[in-house]
PDB file of C-alpha atoms in Angstrom:
ATOM      1  CA  ASP H   1     -56.624  18.082   0.810  1.00  0.00           C
ATOM      2  CA  ILE H   2     -53.646  15.541  -0.064  1.00  0.00           C
ATOM      3  CA  GLU H   3     -55.234  14.083  -3.390  1.00  0.00           C
ATOM      4  CA  LYS H   4     -56.259  17.865  -4.969  1.00  0.00           C
ATOM      5  CA  ALA H   5     -52.517  18.331  -3.877  1.00  0.00           C
ATOM      6  CA  LEU H   6     -51.134  15.719  -6.284  1.00  0.00           C
ATOM      7  CA  GLU H   7     -53.265  16.816  -8.951  1.00  0.00           C
ATOM      8  CA  ALA H   8     -52.246  20.268  -9.250  1.00  0.00           C
ATOM      9  CA  TYR H   9     -49.122  19.388  -9.500  1.00  0.00           C
ATOM     10  CA  GLU H  10     -49.457  16.390 -12.244  1.00  0.00           C
ATOM     11  CA  ARG H  11     -50.997  19.683 -13.920  1.00  0.00           C
ATOM     12  CA  ARG H  12     -48.342  21.713 -13.626  1.00  0.00           C
ATOM     13  CA  ILE H  13     -45.983  19.455 -14.597  1.00  0.00           C
ATOM     14  CA  PRO H  14     -46.637  20.077 -19.006  1.00  0.00           C
ATOM     15  CA  ILE H  15     -46.839  23.467 -18.820  1.00  0.00           C
ATOM     16  CA  GLY H  16     -43.225  23.262 -18.313  1.00  0.00           C
ATOM     17  CA  GLY H  17     -40.795  27.190 -17.106  1.00  0.00           C
ATOM     18  CA  TRP H  18     -38.381  27.612 -14.594  1.00  0.00           C
ATOM     19  CA  GLU H  19     -36.320  24.589 -13.683  1.00  0.00           C
ATOM     20  CA  GLU H  20     -36.434  24.977  -9.512  1.00  0.00           C
ATOM     21  CA  GLU H  21     -40.387  25.375  -9.846  1.00  0.00           C
ATOM     22  CA  MET H  22     -40.973  22.168 -12.181  1.00  0.00           C
ATOM     23  CA  TYR H  23     -38.240  20.039  -9.794  1.00  0.00           C
ATOM     24  CA  TYR H  24     -39.818  21.271  -6.904  1.00  0.00           C
ATOM     25  CA  ALA H  25     -43.684  20.089  -8.448  1.00  0.00           C
ATOM     26  CA  LEU H  26     -42.241  16.934  -9.013  1.00  0.00           C
ATOM     27  CA  TYR H  27     -40.653  16.769  -5.404  1.00  0.00           C
ATOM     28  CA  ARG H  28     -43.999  17.785  -4.055  1.00  0.00           C
ATOM     29  CA  ILE H  29     -45.966  14.357  -6.101  1.00  0.00           C
ATOM     30  CA  GLY H  30     -42.771  12.391  -3.970  1.00  0.00           C
ATOM     31  CA  ILE H  31     -44.417  13.827  -0.837  1.00  0.00           C
ATOM     32  CA  CYS H  32     -47.975  13.806  -2.067  1.00  0.00           C
ATOM     33  CA  LYS H  33     -47.829  10.061  -3.191  1.00  0.00           C
ATOM     34  CA  ALA H  34     -45.856   8.690   0.195  1.00  0.00           C
ATOM     35  CA  ILE H  35     -48.950  10.262   2.172  1.00  0.00           C
ATOM     36  CA  LEU H  36     -51.097   8.500   0.189  1.00  0.00           C
ATOM     37  CA  GLU H  37     -49.421   5.883   1.238  1.00  0.00           C
ATOM     38  CA  ARG H  38     -49.386   4.872  -2.651  1.00  0.00           C
ATOM     39  CA  PRO H  39     -47.374   1.668  -3.797  1.00  0.00           C
ATOM     40  CA  GLU H  40     -43.918   1.817  -2.812  1.00  0.00           C
ATOM     41  CA  MET H  41     -42.840   1.571  -6.552  1.00  0.00           C
ATOM     42  CA  GLU H  42     -45.048   4.402  -7.636  1.00  0.00           C
ATOM     43  CA  VAL H  43     -43.705   6.754  -4.560  1.00  0.00           C
ATOM     44  CA  ALA H  44     -39.992   5.671  -5.777  1.00  0.00           C
ATOM     45  CA  LYS H  45     -40.780   6.859  -8.907  1.00  0.00           C
ATOM     46  CA  ALA H  46     -41.364   9.478  -7.963  1.00  0.00           C
ATOM     47  CA  PHE H  47     -38.332  10.763  -6.326  1.00  0.00           C
ATOM     48  CA  VAL H  48     -36.383   9.418  -8.974  1.00  0.00           C
ATOM     49  CA  ASP H  49     -37.768  11.516 -11.441  1.00  0.00           C
ATOM     50  CA  ALA H  50     -37.910  14.521  -9.105  1.00  0.00           C
ATOM     51  CA  TRP H  51     -33.707  13.900  -7.984  1.00  0.00           C
ATOM     52  CA  SER H  52     -33.118  12.922 -12.219  1.00  0.00           C
ATOM     53  CA  TYR H  53     -34.420  16.969 -13.229  1.00  0.00           C
ATOM     54  CA  ARG H  54     -32.356  18.215 -10.686  1.00  0.00           C
ATOM     55  CA  PRO H  55     -29.815  16.348  -9.059  1.00  0.00           C
ATOM     56  CA  ILE H  56     -27.960  18.683  -6.983  1.00  0.00           C
ATOM     57  CA  ARG H  57     -30.565  18.695  -5.071  1.00  0.00           C
ATOM     58  CA  ALA H  58     -30.584  15.674  -2.017  1.00  0.00           C
ATOM     59  CA  GLU H  59     -34.154  16.550  -1.133  1.00  0.00           C
ATOM     60  CA  PRO H  60     -35.515  13.363  -3.078  1.00  0.00           C
ATOM     61  CA  LEU H  61     -32.518  10.761  -2.325  1.00  0.00           C
ATOM     62  CA  HIS H  62     -33.413  11.753   1.353  1.00  0.00           C
ATOM     63  CA  GLN H  63     -36.646  10.404   0.548  1.00  0.00           C
ATOM     64  CA  LEU H  64     -36.193   7.495  -1.020  1.00  0.00           C
ATOM     65  CA  SER H  65     -33.170   6.466   1.836  1.00  0.00           C
ATOM     66  CA  ARG H  66     -36.716   6.813   4.148  1.00  0.00           C
ATOM     67  CA  LEU H  67     -38.828   4.948   1.846  1.00  0.00           C
ATOM     68  CA  TYR H  68     -36.630   2.115   1.668  1.00  0.00           C
ATOM     69  CA  ARG H  69     -35.648   2.377   5.590  1.00  0.00           C
ATOM     70  CA  THR H  70     -39.318   2.047   6.538  1.00  0.00           C
ATOM     71  CA  ASN H  71     -40.012  -0.338   4.237  1.00  0.00           C
ATOM     72  CA  ASN H  72     -37.550  -2.736   6.041  1.00  0.00           C
ATOM     73  CA  LYS H  73     -35.592  -2.082   2.874  1.00  0.00           C
ATOM     74  CA  PRO H  74     -32.315  -0.562   4.641  1.00  0.00           C
ATOM     75  CA  ARG H  75     -29.879  -1.736   2.006  1.00  0.00           C
ATOM     76  CA  HIS H  76     -31.903   0.055  -0.617  1.00  0.00           C
ATOM     77  CA  ALA H  77     -32.005   3.239   1.560  1.00  0.00           C
ATOM     78  CA  TYR H  78     -28.342   3.104   2.076  1.00  0.00           C
ATOM     79  CA  LEU H  79     -27.443   3.899  -1.459  1.00  0.00           C
ATOM     80  CA  TYR H  80     -29.988   6.703  -0.887  1.00  0.00           C
ATOM     81  CA  ALA H  81     -28.796   7.954   1.958  1.00  0.00           C
ATOM     82  CA  ARG H  82     -24.744   7.973   0.939  1.00  0.00           C
ATOM     83  CA  GLN H  83     -25.700  10.173  -2.105  1.00  0.00           C
ATOM     84  CA  ALA H  84     -28.019  12.348  -0.403  1.00  0.00           C
ATOM     85  CA  ALA H  85     -24.707  12.664   2.342  1.00  0.00           C
ATOM     86  CA  GLN H  86     -22.582  13.142  -0.249  1.00  0.00           C
ATOM     87  CA  THR H  87     -24.702  16.282  -2.371  1.00  0.00           C
ATOM     88  CA  PRO H  88     -23.542  19.527  -0.883  1.00  0.00           C
ATOM     89  CA  TYR H  89     -26.033  22.384  -0.517  1.00  0.00           C
ATOM     90  CA  PRO H  90     -27.421  23.864  -3.366  1.00  0.00           C
ATOM     91  CA  ASP H  91     -25.899  27.515  -2.800  1.00  0.00           C
ATOM     92  CA  GLN H  92     -27.885  27.937  -6.911  1.00  0.00           C
ATOM     93  CA  ASP H  93     -30.505  27.124  -5.669  1.00  0.00           C
ATOM     94  CA  ILE H  94     -33.289  29.671  -3.854  1.00  0.00           C
ATOM     95  CA  LEU H  95     -37.034  27.906  -3.904  1.00  0.00           C
ATOM     96  CA  PHE H  96     -37.713  25.651  -1.005  1.00  0.00           C
ATOM     97  CA  ILE H  97     -34.390  24.178  -0.147  1.00  0.00           C
ATOM     98  CA  GLU H  98     -34.900  21.911   3.137  1.00  0.00           C
ATOM     99  CA  GLY H  99     -31.662  22.956   4.859  1.00  0.00           C
ATOM    100  CA  ASP H 100     -32.221  20.103   7.480  1.00  0.00           C
ATOM    101  CA  VAL H 101     -31.356  17.799   4.987  1.00  0.00           C
ATOM    102  CA  TYR H 102     -28.411  18.994   3.994  1.00  0.00           C
ATOM    103  CA  ALA H 103     -27.220  19.620   7.756  1.00  0.00           C
ATOM    104  CA  TRP H 104     -28.380  16.381   9.301  1.00  0.00           C
ATOM    105  CA  LYS H 105     -31.091  14.424   8.183  1.00  0.00           C
ATOM    106  CA  ALA H 106     -28.789  12.819   5.261  1.00  0.00           C
ATOM    107  CA  LEU H 107     -25.961  12.022   7.441  1.00  0.00           C
ATOM    108  CA  ASP H 108     -28.712  10.931  10.206  1.00  0.00           C
ATOM    109  CA  GLU H 109     -30.189   8.127   7.398  1.00  0.00           C
ATOM    110  CA  LEU H 110     -26.166   7.495   6.564  1.00  0.00           C
ATOM    111  CA  ALA H 111     -26.117   6.356  10.089  1.00  0.00           C
ATOM    112  CA  ALA H 112     -29.078   4.390  10.541  1.00  0.00           C
ATOM    113  CA  THR H 113     -28.749   2.503   7.499  1.00  0.00           C
ATOM    114  CA  SER H 114     -24.493   1.725   7.616  1.00  0.00           C
ATOM    115  CA  PHE H 115     -24.887  -1.050   9.939  1.00  0.00           C
ATOM    116  CA  TYR H 116     -27.199  -3.057   7.818  1.00  0.00           C
ATOM    117  CA  LEU H 117     -24.339  -3.375   5.269  1.00  0.00           C
ATOM    118  CA  TYR H 118     -21.682  -3.788   8.173  1.00  0.00           C
ATOM    119  CA  ASN H 119     -20.136  -0.744   7.318  1.00  0.00           C
ATOM    120  CA  PHE H 120     -19.894  -0.087  10.998  1.00  0.00           C
ATOM    121  CA  GLU H 121     -17.152   2.591  10.445  1.00  0.00           C
ATOM    122  CA  GLU H 122     -18.615   4.675   7.892  1.00  0.00           C
ATOM    123  CA  GLY H 123     -21.904   4.844  10.366  1.00  0.00           C
ATOM    124  CA  TYR H 124     -19.754   5.275  13.558  1.00  0.00           C
ATOM    125  CA  ARG H 125     -18.407   8.209  11.451  1.00  0.00           C
ATOM    126  CA  ALA H 126     -21.834   9.366  10.539  1.00  0.00           C
ATOM    127  CA  CYS H 127     -22.892   9.643  14.164  1.00  0.00           C
ATOM    128  CA  ALA H 128     -20.329  11.391  15.477  1.00  0.00           C
ATOM    129  CA  MET H 129     -20.419  13.766  13.165  1.00  0.00           C
ATOM    130  CA  LEU H 130     -24.270  14.164  13.856  1.00  0.00           C
ATOM    131  CA  ALA H 131     -23.280  14.501  17.905  1.00  0.00           C
ATOM    132  CA  ASP H 132     -20.760  17.406  17.269  1.00  0.00           C
ATOM    133  CA  ALA H 133     -23.430  18.987  15.326  1.00  0.00           C
ATOM    134  CA  PRO H 134     -24.766  23.108  17.297  1.00  0.00           C
ATOM    135  CA  LYS H 135     -27.048  21.488  19.985  1.00  0.00           C
ATOM    136  CA  ASP H 136     -29.836  23.661  18.263  1.00  0.00           C
ATOM    137  CA  MET H 137     -29.478  21.731  14.953  1.00  0.00           C
ATOM    138  CA  ILE H 138     -31.326  18.344  15.193  1.00  0.00           C
ATOM    139  CA  PRO H 139     -34.138  17.932  17.946  1.00  0.00           C
ATOM    140  CA  GLU H 140     -33.532  16.159  21.448  1.00  0.00           C
ATOM    141  CA  GLY H 141     -35.102  13.178  20.665  1.00  0.00           C
ATOM    142  CA  GLU H 142     -33.550  12.385  16.866  1.00  0.00           C
ATOM    143  CA  MET H 143     -30.032  13.578  19.231  1.00  0.00           C
ATOM    144  CA  ASN H 144     -31.014  10.486  21.778  1.00  0.00           C
ATOM    145  CA  ARG H 145     -32.146   8.122  18.930  1.00  0.00           C
ATOM    146  CA  ILE H 146     -28.249   8.976  17.214  1.00  0.00           C
ATOM    147  CA  MET H 147     -26.952   8.873  20.584  1.00  0.00           C
ATOM    148  CA  ASP H 148     -27.917   5.358  20.521  1.00  0.00           C
ATOM    149  CA  ASN H 149     -26.870   4.126  17.246  1.00  0.00           C
ATOM    150  CA  TRP H 150     -23.484   5.191  18.229  1.00  0.00           C
ATOM    151  CA  ARG H 151     -23.060   3.236  21.045  1.00  0.00           C
ATOM    152  CA  GLN H 152     -24.289   0.536  18.824  1.00  0.00           C
ATOM    153  CA  TYR H 153     -21.638   1.293  16.222  1.00  0.00           C
ATOM    154  CA  GLU H 154     -19.155   0.876  18.995  1.00  0.00           C
ATOM    155  CA  LYS H 155     -20.245  -2.383  20.130  1.00  0.00           C
ATOM    156  CA  ALA H 156     -20.555  -3.869  16.763  1.00  0.00           C
ATOM    157  CA  MET H 157     -16.942  -2.716  16.307  1.00  0.00           C
ATOM    158  CA  LYS H 158     -15.431  -3.818  19.297  1.00  0.00           C
ATOM    159  CA  ASP H 159     -17.370  -6.923  18.854  1.00  0.00           C
ATOM    160  CA  LEU H 160     -15.965  -7.273  15.179  1.00  0.00           C
ATOM    161  CA  ARG H 161     -12.206  -6.955  16.902  1.00  0.00           C
ATOM    162  CA  SER H 162     -12.714  -8.958  18.995  1.00  0.00           C
ATOM    163  CA  HIS H 163     -13.754 -12.127  16.413  1.00  0.00           C
ATOM    164  CA  HIS H 164     -11.168 -11.394  14.125  1.00  0.00           C
ATOM    165  CA  ALA H 165      -8.280 -11.303  17.073  1.00  0.00           C
ATOM    166  CA  GLN H 166     -10.336 -14.814  18.257  1.00  0.00           C
ATOM    167  CA  THR H 167      -9.901 -16.097  14.752  1.00  0.00           C
ATOM    168  CA  ARG H 168      -6.191 -15.384  14.461  1.00  0.00           C
ATOM    169  CA  ARG H 169      -5.292 -16.982  17.350  1.00  0.00           C
ATOM    170  CA  GLU H 170      -7.368 -20.062  16.291  1.00  0.00           C
ATOM    171  CA  ASP H 171      -5.271 -20.288  12.969  1.00  0.00           C
ATOM    172  CA  GLY H 172      -2.517 -19.745  15.331  1.00  0.00           C
ATOM    173  CA  GLY H 173      -1.807 -16.365  14.081  1.00  0.00           C
ATOM    174  CA  GLU H 174      -0.967 -13.686  16.150  1.00  0.00           C
ATOM    175  CA  ASP H 175      -3.536 -10.716  18.085  1.00  0.00           C
TER     176      ASP H 175
END
């Protein structure tokens, strides 16, 4: 029962203790609240609290990006995706590291959200890095979506170059 799990994690926080255990309890509070479909701001606060407690971990940032992207706030999502993608794997930690977040999921969120800020080159590069990943790292269905995104970035950059060339011609400049 998710509700009971949430209550248990919330009871764990006042006890204190090892930083990784505390972080994980805070992180799981966010996960439980997301699963229970609590209000967006309540879920977001839980993930921000987890990240604030252990800012070397990218998992809460990844979850924040997913939360905002799935709630039609891709520009908010981008901020968290970018920070998550720049967070290195926490070699010093040992508890419950979601390796796929560091291997590809944070970068995938960056690729998915860059488009909405017109950061076509950044999104394109993220897709290219994901396309170069070992074949068994990313599930096939996800890779198909990533490749579709990559083609969308290629088209957007081509259209943008064409628009700039047209504008220069109209302004009397050269291509």
